[in-house]
PDB file of C-alpha atoms and ligand atoms in Angstrom:
ATOM      1  CA  MET C 257     -23.006 -37.583  28.094  1.00  0.00           C
ATOM      2  CA  LEU C 258     -23.867 -33.915  28.674  1.00  0.00           C
ATOM      3  CA  ASN C 259     -20.424 -33.399  30.211  1.00  0.00           C
ATOM      4  CA  ASN C 260     -18.833 -34.800  27.052  1.00  0.00           C
ATOM      5  CA  VAL C 261     -20.788 -32.373  24.862  1.00  0.00           C
ATOM      6  CA  ILE C 262     -19.821 -29.455  27.080  1.00  0.00           C
ATOM      7  CA  ALA C 263     -16.175 -30.551  27.020  1.00  0.00           C
ATOM      8  CA  ILE C 264     -16.179 -30.771  23.205  1.00  0.00           C
ATOM      9  CA  VAL C 265     -17.744 -27.316  22.889  1.00  0.00           C
ATOM     10  CA  VAL C 266     -15.219 -25.818  25.328  1.00  0.00           C
ATOM     11  CA  ILE C 267     -12.271 -27.477  23.588  1.00  0.00           C
ATOM     12  CA  SER C 268     -13.536 -26.255  20.184  1.00  0.00           C
ATOM     13  CA  PHE C 269     -13.682 -22.687  21.487  1.00  0.00           C
ATOM     14  CA  ILE C 270     -10.148 -22.945  22.839  1.00  0.00           C
ATOM     15  CA  ILE C 271      -8.789 -24.349  19.535  1.00  0.00           C
ATOM     16  CA  VAL C 272     -10.549 -21.767  17.353  1.00  0.00           C
ATOM     17  CA  GLY C 273      -9.543 -18.975  19.734  1.00  0.00           C
ATOM     18  CA  SER C 274      -5.879 -19.914  19.727  1.00  0.00           C
ATOM     19  CA  MET C 275      -5.832 -20.339  15.928  1.00  0.00           C
ATOM     20  CA  TRP C 276      -7.317 -16.853  15.593  1.00  0.00           C
ATOM     21  CA  GLY C 277      -4.683 -15.465  17.984  1.00  0.00           C
ATOM     22  CA  ILE C 278      -1.810 -17.170  16.142  1.00  0.00           C
ATOM     23  CA  GLY C 279      -3.169 -15.956  12.799  1.00  0.00           C
ATOM     24  CA  ASN C 280      -3.185 -12.358  14.050  1.00  0.00           C
ATOM     25  CA  LEU C 281       0.388 -12.679  15.276  1.00  0.00           C
ATOM     26  CA  LEU C 282       1.586 -14.020  11.943  1.00  0.00           C
ATOM     27  CA  ASN C 283      -0.401 -11.568   9.816  1.00  0.00           C
ATOM     28  CA  PRO C 284      -0.761  -8.210  11.532  1.00  0.00           C
ATOM     29  CA  PRO C 285      -3.162  -5.797   9.841  1.00  0.00           C
ATOM     30  CA  ARG C 286      -1.749  -4.477   6.595  1.00  0.00           C
ATOM     31  CA  GLU C 287      -1.758  -0.817   7.566  1.00  0.00           C
ATOM     32  CA  ASN C 288       0.438  -1.405  10.629  1.00  0.00           C
ATOM     33  CA  LYS C 289       3.159  -2.735   8.385  1.00  0.00           C
ATOM     34  CA  ILE C 290       3.075   0.413   6.278  1.00  0.00           C
ATOM     35  CA  GLU C 291       3.200   2.763   9.247  1.00  0.00           C
ATOM     36  CA  LYS C 292       6.047   0.875  10.909  1.00  0.00           C
ATOM     37  CA  SER C 293       8.161   0.965   7.819  1.00  0.00           C
ATOM     38  CA  ASN C 294      10.463   3.972   7.766  1.00  0.00           C
ATOM     39  CA  ASP C 295      12.701   3.144   4.838  1.00  0.00           C
ATOM     40  CA  SER C 296       9.970   3.378   2.253  1.00  0.00           C
ATOM     41  CA  ILE C 297       7.794   6.008   0.641  1.00  0.00           C
ATOM     42  CA  LEU C 298       4.065   5.845   1.242  1.00  0.00           C
ATOM     43  CA  ILE C 299       1.866   7.546  -1.324  1.00  0.00           C
ATOM     44  CA  VAL C 300      -1.787   7.783  -0.339  1.00  0.00           C
ATOM     45  CA  ALA C 301      -4.356   8.554  -2.994  1.00  0.00           C
ATOM     46  CA  GLN C 302      -7.155  10.494  -1.329  1.00  0.00           C
ATOM     47  CA  ASN C 303      -9.464  13.348  -2.335  1.00  0.00           C
ATOM     48  CA  ASN C 304      -8.140  13.120  -5.881  1.00  0.00           C
ATOM     49  CA  ALA C 305      -4.535  13.837  -4.947  1.00  0.00           C
ATOM     50  CA  PHE C 306      -1.434  11.903  -4.005  1.00  0.00           C
ATOM     51  CA  ASN C 307      -0.459  12.785  -0.394  1.00  0.00           C
ATOM     52  CA  GLU C 308      -2.682  15.881  -0.666  1.00  0.00           C
ATOM     53  CA  THR C 309      -0.178  17.911  -2.713  1.00  0.00           C
ATOM     54  CA  ASN C 310       1.198  15.517  -5.375  1.00  0.00           C
ATOM     55  CA  PRO C 311       4.668  16.019  -3.871  1.00  0.00           C
ATOM     56  CA  THR C 312       7.932  15.656  -5.704  1.00  0.00           C
ATOM     57  CA  ILE C 313       9.468  12.336  -4.725  1.00  0.00           C
ATOM     58  CA  PHE C 314      13.245  12.396  -4.229  1.00  0.00           C
ATOM     59  CA  VAL C 315      15.198   9.188  -4.574  1.00  0.00           C
ATOM     60  CA  LYS C 316      18.910   8.470  -4.660  1.00  0.00           C
ATOM     61  CA  GLU C 317      20.452   7.064  -7.785  1.00  0.00           C
ATOM     62  CA  SER C 318      21.184   3.338  -7.732  1.00  0.00           C
ATOM     63  CA  ILE C 319      19.483   2.817  -4.356  1.00  0.00           C
ATOM     64  CA  PRO C 320      16.200   0.960  -4.736  1.00  0.00           C
ATOM     65  CA  THR C 321      13.506   2.664  -2.689  1.00  0.00           C
ATOM     66  CA  LYS C 322      10.369   0.853  -1.695  1.00  0.00           C
ATOM     67  CA  LEU C 323       7.253   2.645  -2.860  1.00  0.00           C
ATOM     68  CA  ILE C 324       3.800   1.888  -1.531  1.00  0.00           C
ATOM     69  CA  ILE C 325       0.719   3.276  -3.237  1.00  0.00           C
ATOM     70  CA  LEU C 326      -2.416   3.089  -1.111  1.00  0.00           C
ATOM     71  CA  ASN C 327      -5.864   4.096  -2.259  1.00  0.00           C
ATOM     72  CA  LYS C 328      -7.863   5.651   0.593  1.00  0.00           C
ATOM     73  CA  ASP C 329     -10.399   7.151  -1.767  1.00  0.00           C
ATOM     74  CA  PHE C 330     -13.874   6.054  -2.729  1.00  0.00           C
ATOM     75  CA  VAL C 331     -12.970   6.064  -6.409  1.00  0.00           C
ATOM     76  CA  LYS C 332     -10.300   4.075  -8.153  1.00  0.00           C
ATOM     77  CA  HIS C 333      -6.830   5.432  -8.869  1.00  0.00           C
ATOM     78  CA  ASP C 334      -3.638   4.172 -10.369  1.00  0.00           C
ATOM     79  CA  PHE C 335      -0.027   5.259 -10.240  1.00  0.00           C
ATOM     80  CA  VAL C 336       1.973   5.376 -13.424  1.00  0.00           C
ATOM     81  CA  SER C 337       5.458   6.523 -14.284  1.00  0.00           C
ATOM     82  CA  GLU C 338       6.275   5.556 -17.817  1.00  0.00           C
ATOM     83  CA  GLY C 339       9.850   6.812 -17.565  1.00  0.00           C
ATOM     84  CA  LEU C 340      10.531   4.479 -14.642  1.00  0.00           C
ATOM     85  CA  GLY C 341       8.375   1.615 -15.857  1.00  0.00           C
ATOM     86  CA  LEU C 342       5.938   1.840 -12.929  1.00  0.00           C
ATOM     87  CA  ASN C 343       2.273   0.993 -13.300  1.00  0.00           C
ATOM     88  CA  SER C 344       0.099  -0.055 -10.374  1.00  0.00           C
ATOM     89  CA  ALA C 345      -2.927  -0.839 -12.556  1.00  0.00           C
ATOM     90  CA  TYR C 346      -6.141   0.462 -11.011  1.00  0.00           C
ATOM     91  CA  LEU C 347      -6.556   0.288  -7.259  1.00  0.00           C
ATOM     92  CA  THR C 348      -9.963   0.165  -5.651  1.00  0.00           C
ATOM     93  CA  THR C 349     -10.634   1.505  -2.132  1.00  0.00           C
ATOM     94  CA  GLU C 350      -8.110   0.289   0.485  1.00  0.00           C
ATOM     95  CA  ARG C 351      -6.027  -1.521  -2.124  1.00  0.00           C
ATOM     96  CA  ASP C 352      -2.306  -1.015  -2.155  1.00  0.00           C
ATOM     97  CA  PHE C 353       0.506  -1.655  -4.575  1.00  0.00           C
ATOM     98  CA  VAL C 354       4.089  -2.177  -3.519  1.00  0.00           C
ATOM     99  CA  THR C 355       6.954  -1.578  -5.894  1.00  0.00           C
ATOM    100  CA  ALA C 356      10.372   0.016  -5.947  1.00  0.00           C
ATOM    101  CA  ILE C 357      11.909   3.007  -7.618  1.00  0.00           C
ATOM    102  CA  ALA C 358      15.263   1.870  -8.880  1.00  0.00           C
ATOM    103  CA  SER C 359      17.306   3.655 -11.475  1.00  0.00           C
ATOM    104  CA  ASP C 360      20.982   4.049 -12.220  1.00  0.00           C
ATOM    105  CA  LYS C 361      20.223   7.177 -14.246  1.00  0.00           C
ATOM    106  CA  THR C 362      19.641  10.530 -12.653  1.00  0.00           C
ATOM    107  CA  GLY C 363      16.804  12.626 -13.962  1.00  0.00           C
ATOM    108  CA  GLU C 364      13.255  13.791 -13.551  1.00  0.00           C
ATOM    109  CA  TYR C 365      10.329  11.535 -14.270  1.00  0.00           C
ATOM    110  CA  GLU C 366       6.636  12.264 -14.287  1.00  0.00           C
ATOM    111  CA  TYR C 367       4.152  10.255 -12.279  1.00  0.00           C
ATOM    112  CA  TYR C 368       0.403  10.482 -12.624  1.00  0.00           C
ATOM    113  CA  CYS C 369      -2.992   8.853 -12.177  1.00  0.00           C
ATOM    114  CA  SER C 370      -4.449   7.985 -15.535  1.00  0.00           C
ATOM    115  CA  PHE C 371      -8.025   8.569 -14.316  1.00  0.00           C
ATOM    116  CA  HIS C 372      -7.470  12.094 -12.969  1.00  0.00           C
ATOM    117  CA  PRO C 373      -5.332  14.552 -14.953  1.00  0.00           C
ATOM    118  CA  SER C 374      -4.754  16.760 -11.877  1.00  0.00           C
ATOM    119  CA  MET C 375      -3.045  13.905 -10.023  1.00  0.00           C
ATOM    120  CA  LYS C 376       0.485  14.220 -11.258  1.00  0.00           C
ATOM    121  CA  GLY C 377       3.912  15.014  -9.902  1.00  0.00           C
ATOM    122  CA  LYS C 378       7.602  14.409 -10.346  1.00  0.00           C
ATOM    123  CA  ILE C 379      10.072  11.791  -9.236  1.00  0.00           C
ATOM    124  CA  VAL C 380      13.603  13.169  -9.028  1.00  0.00           C
ATOM    125  CA  ILE C 381      16.492  10.735  -9.060  1.00  0.00           C
ATOM    126  CA  ALA C 382      19.727  12.422  -8.056  1.00  0.00           C
TER     127      ALA C 382
HETATM  128 CU1   CU I 243      -6.863   9.114  -9.664  1.00  0.00          CU
END
């Protein structure tokens, strides 16, 4: 009887352990995916700036470019570009928003955070 109970407990541990392992393989932590990706643009909102300097983002015309907005700040931010029809809605800490910049028109477009007037920059499509 006691052996049966021990066997059940051991088997339960093995099943739960392997399910946890399989789950990790299928869904690696979100941040790893971002760092591995090299064909996309990662914009991190932190210390009330996008990528520290609100850089100009350069994108080629007619080539969709993946854009990831990640909020690493303690306050909420969003990412808006009206000219390109982008709007992340507000992101709380550690939230991200994945979209694409895609335009067949060259030009300069503004991007900004609607909560913080100093968080703004340009997207150049050329
Ligand atoms: Cu902001």
